[in-house]
C-alpha positions as semicolon CSV with decimal commas, in nm:
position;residue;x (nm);y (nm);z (nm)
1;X;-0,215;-0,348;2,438
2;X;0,049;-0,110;2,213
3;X;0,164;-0,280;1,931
4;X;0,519;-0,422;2,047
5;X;0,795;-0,300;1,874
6;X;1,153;-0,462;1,796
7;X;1,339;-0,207;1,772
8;X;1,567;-0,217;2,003
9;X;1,842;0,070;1,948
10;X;1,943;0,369;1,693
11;X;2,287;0,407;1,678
12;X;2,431;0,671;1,469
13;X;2,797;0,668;1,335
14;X;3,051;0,810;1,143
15;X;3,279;0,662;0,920
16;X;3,577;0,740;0,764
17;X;3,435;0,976;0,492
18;X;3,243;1,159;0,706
19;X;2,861;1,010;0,588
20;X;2,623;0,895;0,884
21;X;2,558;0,516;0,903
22;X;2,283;0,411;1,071
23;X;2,241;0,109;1,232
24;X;1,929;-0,030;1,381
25;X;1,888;-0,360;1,577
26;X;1,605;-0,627;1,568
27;X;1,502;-0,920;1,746
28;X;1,478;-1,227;1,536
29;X;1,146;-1,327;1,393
30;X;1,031;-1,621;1,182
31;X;1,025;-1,609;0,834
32;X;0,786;-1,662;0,549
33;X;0,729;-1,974;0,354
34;X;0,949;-1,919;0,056
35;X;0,666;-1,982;-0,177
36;X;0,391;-1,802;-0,009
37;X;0,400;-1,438;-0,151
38;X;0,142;-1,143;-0,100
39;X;-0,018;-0,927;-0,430
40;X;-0,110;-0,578;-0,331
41;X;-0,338;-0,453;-0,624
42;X;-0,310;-0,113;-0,674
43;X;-0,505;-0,067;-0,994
44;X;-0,844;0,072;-0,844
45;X;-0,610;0,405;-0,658
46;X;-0,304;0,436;-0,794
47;X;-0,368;0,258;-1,102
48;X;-0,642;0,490;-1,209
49;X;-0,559;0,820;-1,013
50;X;-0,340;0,979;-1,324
51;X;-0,581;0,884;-1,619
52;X;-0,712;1,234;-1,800
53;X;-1,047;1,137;-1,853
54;X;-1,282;1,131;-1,575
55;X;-1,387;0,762;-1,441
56;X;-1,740;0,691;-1,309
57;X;-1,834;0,550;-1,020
58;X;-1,973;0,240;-1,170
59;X;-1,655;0,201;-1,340
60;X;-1,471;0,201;-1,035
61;X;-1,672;-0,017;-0,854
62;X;-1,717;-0,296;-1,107
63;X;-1,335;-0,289;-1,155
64;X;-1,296;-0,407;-0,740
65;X;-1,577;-0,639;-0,847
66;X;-1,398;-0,809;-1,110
67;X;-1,092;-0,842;-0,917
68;X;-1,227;-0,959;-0,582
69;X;-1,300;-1,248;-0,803
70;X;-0,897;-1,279;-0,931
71;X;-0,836;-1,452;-0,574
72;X;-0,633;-1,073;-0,455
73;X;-0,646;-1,083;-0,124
74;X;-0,503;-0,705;-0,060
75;X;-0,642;-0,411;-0,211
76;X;-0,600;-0,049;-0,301
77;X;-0,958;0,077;-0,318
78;X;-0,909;0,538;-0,295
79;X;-0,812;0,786;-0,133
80;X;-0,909;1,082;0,088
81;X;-0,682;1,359;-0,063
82;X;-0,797;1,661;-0,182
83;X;-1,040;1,641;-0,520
84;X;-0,843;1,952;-0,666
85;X;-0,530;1,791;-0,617
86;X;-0,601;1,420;-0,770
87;X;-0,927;1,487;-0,948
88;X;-1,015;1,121;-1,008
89;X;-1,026;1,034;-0,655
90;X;-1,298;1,247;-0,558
91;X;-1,579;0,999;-0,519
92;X;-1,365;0,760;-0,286
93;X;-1,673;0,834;0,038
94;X;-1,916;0,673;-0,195
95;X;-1,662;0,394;-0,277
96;X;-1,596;0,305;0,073
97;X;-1,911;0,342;0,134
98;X;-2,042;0,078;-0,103
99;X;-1,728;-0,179;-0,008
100;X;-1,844;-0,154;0,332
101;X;-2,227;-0,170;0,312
102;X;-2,164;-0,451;-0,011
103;X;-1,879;-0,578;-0,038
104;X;-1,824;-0,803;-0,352
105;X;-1,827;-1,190;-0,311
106;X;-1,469;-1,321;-0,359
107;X;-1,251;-1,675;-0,313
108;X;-1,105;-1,455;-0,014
109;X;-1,133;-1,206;0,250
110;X;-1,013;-0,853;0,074
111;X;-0,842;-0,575;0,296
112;X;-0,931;-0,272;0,127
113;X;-0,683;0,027;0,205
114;X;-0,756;0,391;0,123
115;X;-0,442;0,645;0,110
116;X;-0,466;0,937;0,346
117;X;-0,224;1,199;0,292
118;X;-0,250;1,430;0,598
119;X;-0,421;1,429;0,946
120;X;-0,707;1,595;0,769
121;X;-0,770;1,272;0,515
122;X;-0,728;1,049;0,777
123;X;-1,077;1,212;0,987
124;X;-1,255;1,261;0,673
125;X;-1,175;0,868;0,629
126;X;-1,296;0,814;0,995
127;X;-1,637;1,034;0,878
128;X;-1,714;0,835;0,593
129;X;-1,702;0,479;0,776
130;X;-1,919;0,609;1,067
131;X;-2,176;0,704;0,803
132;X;-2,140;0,427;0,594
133;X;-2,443;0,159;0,515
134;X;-2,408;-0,116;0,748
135;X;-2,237;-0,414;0,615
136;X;-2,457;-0,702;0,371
137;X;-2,404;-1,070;0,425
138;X;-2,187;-1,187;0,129
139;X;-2,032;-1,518;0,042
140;X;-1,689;-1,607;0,109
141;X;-1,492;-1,957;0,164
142;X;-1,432;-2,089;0,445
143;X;-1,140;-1,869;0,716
144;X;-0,934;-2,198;0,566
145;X;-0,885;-2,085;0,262
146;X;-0,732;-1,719;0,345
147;X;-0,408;-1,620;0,342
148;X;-0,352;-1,607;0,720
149;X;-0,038;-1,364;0,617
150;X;-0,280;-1,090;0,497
151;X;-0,477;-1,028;0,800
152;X;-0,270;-1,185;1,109
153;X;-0,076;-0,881;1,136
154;X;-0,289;-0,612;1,338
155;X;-0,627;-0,556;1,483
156;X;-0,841;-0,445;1,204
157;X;-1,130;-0,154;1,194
158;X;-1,457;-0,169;1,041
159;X;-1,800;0,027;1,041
160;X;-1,888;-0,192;1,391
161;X;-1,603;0,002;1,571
162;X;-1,689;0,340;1,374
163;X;-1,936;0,430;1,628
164;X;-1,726;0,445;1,905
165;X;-1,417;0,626;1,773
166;X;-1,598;0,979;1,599
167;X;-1,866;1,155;1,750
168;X;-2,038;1,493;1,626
169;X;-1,915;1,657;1,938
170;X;-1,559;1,547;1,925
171;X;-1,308;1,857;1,800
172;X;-1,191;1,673;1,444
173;X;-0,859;1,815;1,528
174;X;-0,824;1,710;1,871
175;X;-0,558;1,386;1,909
176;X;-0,751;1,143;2,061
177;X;-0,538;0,929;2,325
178;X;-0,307;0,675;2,246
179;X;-0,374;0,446;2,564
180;X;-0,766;0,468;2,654
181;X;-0,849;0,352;2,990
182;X;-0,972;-0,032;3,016
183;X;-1,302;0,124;3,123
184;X;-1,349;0,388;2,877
185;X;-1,667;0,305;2,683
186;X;-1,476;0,422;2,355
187;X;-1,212;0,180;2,360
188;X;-1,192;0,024;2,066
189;X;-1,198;-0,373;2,044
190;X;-1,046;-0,564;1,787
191;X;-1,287;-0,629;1,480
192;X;-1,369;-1,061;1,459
193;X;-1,155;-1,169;1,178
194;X;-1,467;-1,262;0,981
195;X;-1,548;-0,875;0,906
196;X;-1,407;-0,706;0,613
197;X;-1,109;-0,516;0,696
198;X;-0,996;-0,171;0,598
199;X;-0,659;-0,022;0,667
200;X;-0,519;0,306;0,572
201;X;-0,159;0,450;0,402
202;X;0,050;0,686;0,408
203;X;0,335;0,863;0,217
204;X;0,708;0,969;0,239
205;X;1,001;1,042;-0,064
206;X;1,359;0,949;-0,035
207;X;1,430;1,292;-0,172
208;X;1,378;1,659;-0,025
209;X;1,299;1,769;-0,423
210;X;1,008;1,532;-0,424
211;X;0,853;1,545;-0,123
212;X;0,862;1,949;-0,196
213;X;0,655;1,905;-0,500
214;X;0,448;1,579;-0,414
215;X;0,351;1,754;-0,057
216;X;0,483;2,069;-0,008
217;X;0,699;1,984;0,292
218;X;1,053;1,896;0,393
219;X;1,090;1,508;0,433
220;X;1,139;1,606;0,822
221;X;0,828;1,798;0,775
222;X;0,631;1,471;0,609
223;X;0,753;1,275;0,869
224;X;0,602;1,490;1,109
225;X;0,269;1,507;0,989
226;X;0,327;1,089;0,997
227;X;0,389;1,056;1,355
228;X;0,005;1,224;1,366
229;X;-0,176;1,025;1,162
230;X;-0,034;0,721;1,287
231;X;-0,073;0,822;1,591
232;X;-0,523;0,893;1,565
233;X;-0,495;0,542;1,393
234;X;-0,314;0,359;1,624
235;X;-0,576;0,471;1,885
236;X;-0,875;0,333;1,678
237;X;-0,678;0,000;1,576
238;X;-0,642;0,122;1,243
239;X;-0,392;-0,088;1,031
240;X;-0,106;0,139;0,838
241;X;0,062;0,100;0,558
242;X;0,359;0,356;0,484
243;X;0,523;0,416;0,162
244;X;0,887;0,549;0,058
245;X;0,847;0,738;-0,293
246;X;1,135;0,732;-0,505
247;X;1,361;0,491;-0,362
248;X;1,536;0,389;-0,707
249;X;1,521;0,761;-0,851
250;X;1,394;1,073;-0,839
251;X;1,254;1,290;-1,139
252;X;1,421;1,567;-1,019
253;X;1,747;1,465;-0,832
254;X;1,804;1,170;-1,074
255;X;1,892;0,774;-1,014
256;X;2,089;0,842;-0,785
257;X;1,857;0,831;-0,443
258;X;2,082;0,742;-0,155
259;X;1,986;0,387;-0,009
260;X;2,116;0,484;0,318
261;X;1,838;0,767;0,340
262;X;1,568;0,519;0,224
263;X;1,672;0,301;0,532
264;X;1,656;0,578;0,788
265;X;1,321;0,636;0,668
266;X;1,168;0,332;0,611
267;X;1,283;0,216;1,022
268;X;1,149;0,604;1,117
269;X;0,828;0,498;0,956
270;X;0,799;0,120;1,101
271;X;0,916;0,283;1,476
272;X;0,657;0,474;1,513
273;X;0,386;0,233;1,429
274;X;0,344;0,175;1,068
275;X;0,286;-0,185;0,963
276;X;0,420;-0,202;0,675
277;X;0,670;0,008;0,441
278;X;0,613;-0,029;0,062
279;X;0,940;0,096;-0,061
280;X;0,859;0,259;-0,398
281;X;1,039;0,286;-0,752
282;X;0,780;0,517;-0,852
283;X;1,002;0,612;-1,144
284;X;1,075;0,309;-1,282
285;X;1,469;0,368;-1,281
286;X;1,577;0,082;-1,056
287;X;1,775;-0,141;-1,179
288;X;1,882;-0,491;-1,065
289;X;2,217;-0,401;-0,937
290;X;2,059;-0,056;-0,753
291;X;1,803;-0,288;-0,579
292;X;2,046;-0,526;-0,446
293;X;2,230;-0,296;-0,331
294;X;1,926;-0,082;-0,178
295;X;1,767;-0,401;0,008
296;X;2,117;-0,502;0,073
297;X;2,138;-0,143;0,283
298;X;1,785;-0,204;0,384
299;X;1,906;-0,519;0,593
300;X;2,137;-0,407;0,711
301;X;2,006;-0,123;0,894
302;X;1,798;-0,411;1,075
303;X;1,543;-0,396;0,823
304;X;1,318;-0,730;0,862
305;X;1,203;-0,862;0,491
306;X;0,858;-0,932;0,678
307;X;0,793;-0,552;0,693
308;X;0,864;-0,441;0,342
309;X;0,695;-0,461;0,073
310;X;0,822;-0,372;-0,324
311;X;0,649;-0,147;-0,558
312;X;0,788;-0,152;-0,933
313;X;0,706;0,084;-1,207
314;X;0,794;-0,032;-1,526
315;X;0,894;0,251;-1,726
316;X;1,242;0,095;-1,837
317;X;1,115;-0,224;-1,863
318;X;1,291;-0,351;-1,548
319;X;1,026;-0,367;-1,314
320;X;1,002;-0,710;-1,348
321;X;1,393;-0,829;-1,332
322;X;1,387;-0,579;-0,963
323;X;1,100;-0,790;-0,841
324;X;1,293;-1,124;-0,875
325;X;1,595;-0,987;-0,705
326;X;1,329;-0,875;-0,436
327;X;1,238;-1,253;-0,387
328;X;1,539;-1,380;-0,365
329;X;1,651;-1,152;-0,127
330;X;1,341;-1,279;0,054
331;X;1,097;-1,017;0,006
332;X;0,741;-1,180;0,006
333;X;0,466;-0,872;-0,052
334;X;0,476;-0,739;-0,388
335;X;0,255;-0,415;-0,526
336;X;0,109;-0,418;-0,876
337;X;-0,132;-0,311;-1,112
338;X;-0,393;-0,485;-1,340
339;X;-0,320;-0,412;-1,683
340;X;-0,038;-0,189;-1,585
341;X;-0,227;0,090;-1,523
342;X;-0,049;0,388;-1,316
343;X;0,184;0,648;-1,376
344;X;0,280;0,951;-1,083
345;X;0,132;1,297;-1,145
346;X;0,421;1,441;-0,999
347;X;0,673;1,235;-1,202
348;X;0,658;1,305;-1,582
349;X;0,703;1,002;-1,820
350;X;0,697;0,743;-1,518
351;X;0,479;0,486;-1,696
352;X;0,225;0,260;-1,527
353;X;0,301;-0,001;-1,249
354;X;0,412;-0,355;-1,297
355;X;0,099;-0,569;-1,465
356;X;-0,025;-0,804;-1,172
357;X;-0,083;-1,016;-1,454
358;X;0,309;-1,015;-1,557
359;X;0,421;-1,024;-1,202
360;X;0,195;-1,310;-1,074
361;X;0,269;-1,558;-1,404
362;X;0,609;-1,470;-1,302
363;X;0,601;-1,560;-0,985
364;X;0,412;-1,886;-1,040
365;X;0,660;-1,939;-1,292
366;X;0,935;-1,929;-0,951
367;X;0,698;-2,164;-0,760
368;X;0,550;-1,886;-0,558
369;X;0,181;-1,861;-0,453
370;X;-0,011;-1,593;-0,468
371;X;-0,369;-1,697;-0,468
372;X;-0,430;-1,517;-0,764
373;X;-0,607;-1,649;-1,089
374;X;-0,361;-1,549;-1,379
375;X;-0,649;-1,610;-1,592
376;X;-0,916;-1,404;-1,442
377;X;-0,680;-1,134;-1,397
378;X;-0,617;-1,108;-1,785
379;X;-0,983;-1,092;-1,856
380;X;-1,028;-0,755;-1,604
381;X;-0,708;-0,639;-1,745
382;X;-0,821;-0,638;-2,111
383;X;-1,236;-0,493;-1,946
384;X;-1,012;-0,228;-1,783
385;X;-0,844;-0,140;-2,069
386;X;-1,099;-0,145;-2,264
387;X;-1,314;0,059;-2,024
388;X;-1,068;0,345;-2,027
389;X;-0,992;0,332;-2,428
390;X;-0,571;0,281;-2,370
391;X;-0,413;-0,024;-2,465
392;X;-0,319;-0,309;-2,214
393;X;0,018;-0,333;-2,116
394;X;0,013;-0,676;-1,971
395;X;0,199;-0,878;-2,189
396;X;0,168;-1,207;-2,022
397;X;-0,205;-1,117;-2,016
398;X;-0,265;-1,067;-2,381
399;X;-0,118;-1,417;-2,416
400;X;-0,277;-1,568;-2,183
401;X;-0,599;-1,449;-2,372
402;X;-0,472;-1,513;-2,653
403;X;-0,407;-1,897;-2,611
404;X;-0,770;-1,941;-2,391
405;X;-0,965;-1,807;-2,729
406;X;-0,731;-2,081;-2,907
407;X;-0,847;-2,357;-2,667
C-alpha cells in the first residue's frame, strides 16, 4: 500500500506586506512519550567526512563497532557521493558491505542510513546491497528491549529484498514503478523486523547561495532531483530521511535564513514521501530565540514534531541551549556526533556537531531516555579522537572519564 499521507491542503496567501504565507493542514496524530527521545549518530558520515587526513577502513568500521555497543539505536554509517567530491567517503560499498554481511553485536537493533545525493547515488546504493555478503547471525536482545520508535515507522530494505529490486538487465536510469502489480514477482515485501535495517537520505538548503555551491542547483532544481530519488525508493520500500541545510544561517547569505522558506521546504520534502526531515543548523548560528521562532513557524505551517528531527552544530557554543528549546517545544529525535566530530566542507569555520556525549548527559539530565550509555560513549569519543590525532570536544565526556579513572 502507498505510504498515507496527512497532508491534507496547501494554501498559499498573502498578507499585508506582500510575503507568501503558507499554510499546510494535518490530521492529528499521537504524540511521543515526553521522556522517550531518539539519538541519530552521525559521527561515522558526517562526523568524519571533512577530516584532512585520509581514514582507513578499519578505522571506520571499528568506530560503528564501538558505538553499536553505546546502546545508539540510529546510525549514520556513508555515503554514495562522488569520491572526488568528499574524498573520505569513498570506501562506503565496502562499509555497507561489511554492516550487512556482519553487522556488529549491540544492546539494540541499529538502522544504518547512507546519504545519497542524486538519483545516481541512490542506484549505486541499490548495486552495492545486491552484491553484498549475505547477512551473519549476530546477537542482539530480545525485540523487547528496542526502541519501537526507531523502526515502527516504514517498511524497511535489506540484502533479502536486494534481489528482486536491481537486475543486470534493468536500464539504471529507468524509474522503476511506483505501484507494482500484486502479482509482479518483483514486488517488494516488507523486510521481518528482526533484519537489520538500512534507510537512505537526502539533502536540501534553506538558501539558493548554498544549495548553488553545496550542489550546483537552484533549491527548485534540488527539489527536483528529490521527487526522483524518493520516488526509486519508495518503490523498493526504502526508508528516507531528508535534510534542510542551513536553517539557522547560511555562510554566505548570513543568520538571517527565512523560517518561512525552511517550512515550505521541509512539508515539500515530507509530501512527497520523505520520512523524516532533519532540519539542519549546519553553521552553528542558531540561537535560542531564532529556533523558537523557526519551530514556532515550523508548526505552524502544520508541521508535526513527530516528523522532524534537530541537527546542532556547535560552533558558537549554542548548540546545546537550541536543543533544549527543541524539547520543549516537543521535538523528540535529535542528531549528534561522538566526540564532536564534523564540520561542512562547504561552510568555512562551521565547527563539528553537537558531542552525543554532551547532548545525551543533557538530556538524561531533563529525564529523557535515550538508550544510550553516557559512559561507553565517552570511551569511543576519547578512541576516536585519539584515532584521528585532534582533541575531543566532548566536554561532558572528558569528565565523565575523568571521574570513572577516579573511582
Amino acid at each position: 500500500m502507498p505510504r498515507p499521507t496527512r497532508y491534507l491542503s496547501l494554501i498559499q496567501r498573502i498578507d499585508h506586506l506582500g510575503r507568501w504565507r503558507h499554510f499546510r493542514f494535518f490530521s492529528s496524530s499521537p504524540s511521543k512519550s515526553a521522556g522517550d527521545v531518539k539519538i541519530v549518530e552521525v559521527g561515522p558520515r558526517d562526523g568524519l567526512q571533512n577530516e584532512k587526513t585520509s581514514i582507513s577502513l578499519e578505522t571506520k568500521l571499528e568506530l560503528i563497532r564501538r558505538l553499536a555497543q553505546t546502546g545508539v539505536g540510529n546510525m549514520e554509517a556513508g555515503s554514495f557521493v562522488a569520491p572526488r567530491w568528499v574524498p573520505q567517503m569513498a570506501n562506503s560499498t565496502d562499509v555497507l558491505n561489511h554492516l550487512l554481511g556482519h553487522p556488529p553485536d549491540g544492546p539494540r537493533q541499529i538502522t544504518y542510513n547512507y546519504l545519497v545525493p542524486n538519483l545516481k547515488g541512490l542506484q549505486n546504493f541499490l548495486k552495492a546491497v545486491e552484491k553484498a555478503e549475505p547477512a551473519q547471525p549476530h546477537n542482539t536482545k530480545s525485540r523487547s528491549a528496542i526502541d519501537p520508535r526507531a523502526h515502527a515507522t516504514s517498511p524497511v530494505y535489506s540484502k533479502d529484498t536486494a534481489s528482486a529490486l536491481i537486475t543486470s538487465t534493468q536500464d539504471p536510469n529507468e524509474m522503476p514503478s511506483n505501484t507494482p502489480g500484486p502479482s509482479d514477482p518483483k514486488t517488494p515485501t516488507e523486510v521481518p523486523s528482526s533484519k537489520k535495517a538500512i534507510e537512505v537520505s537526502l539533502f536540501t538548503a534553506a538558501t539558493e547561495a548554498f544549495s548553488k555551491a553545496n550542489t550546483n542547483c537552484t533549491i527548485e532544481e534540488s527539489l527536483e532531483r528529490c521527487k526522483a530519488i524518493v520516488s526509486l525508493a519508495k518503490s523498493q520500500n526504502i526508508r528516507v530521511r531528508g535534510y534542510v541545510s542551513v536553517a539557522l544561517g547560511c555562510p554566505y547569505e548570513g543568520p538571517d535564513v527565512s523560517p518561512s522558506k525552511v517550512a515550505e521546504m521541509t512539508a515539500s520534502l515530507l509530501e512527497m514521501g520523505v520520512d523524516e526531515v532533519s532540519v539542519a543548523d549546519t553553521t552553528g548560528m542558531g540561537t535560542a530565540p531564532r529556533t523558537r521562532n523557526l519551530l514556532k513557524t515550523l508548526s505552524a505551517a502544520g508541521i508535526a514534531n513527530q516528523d522532524l528531527a534537530l541537527h546542532f552544530h556547535d560552533t558558537y557554543g549554542q548548540a546545546l541551549v537550541n536543543a533544549v528549546v527543541g524539547l520543549e517545544h516537543g521535538i523528540r529525535t535529535f542528531d549528534s556526533s561522538v566526540g564532536g566530530l564534523g564540520g561542512c566542507p562547504y561552510s568555512k569555520g562551521a565547527t563539528g556537531n553537537v558531542a552525543t556525549e554532551d547532548l545525551v548527559y543533557c538530556l538524561h539530565s531533563l529525564g529523557a531516555k535515550t538508550g544510550v550509555n553516557v559512559e561507553k560513549m565517552a570511551e569511543v569519543g576519547s578512541w576516536i579522537s585519539k584515532q584521528l590525532g585532534r582533541q575531543n570536544d566532548s566536554r561532558a565526556g572528558k569528565a565523565v572519564l575523568a571521574r570513572l579513572s577516579t573511582d
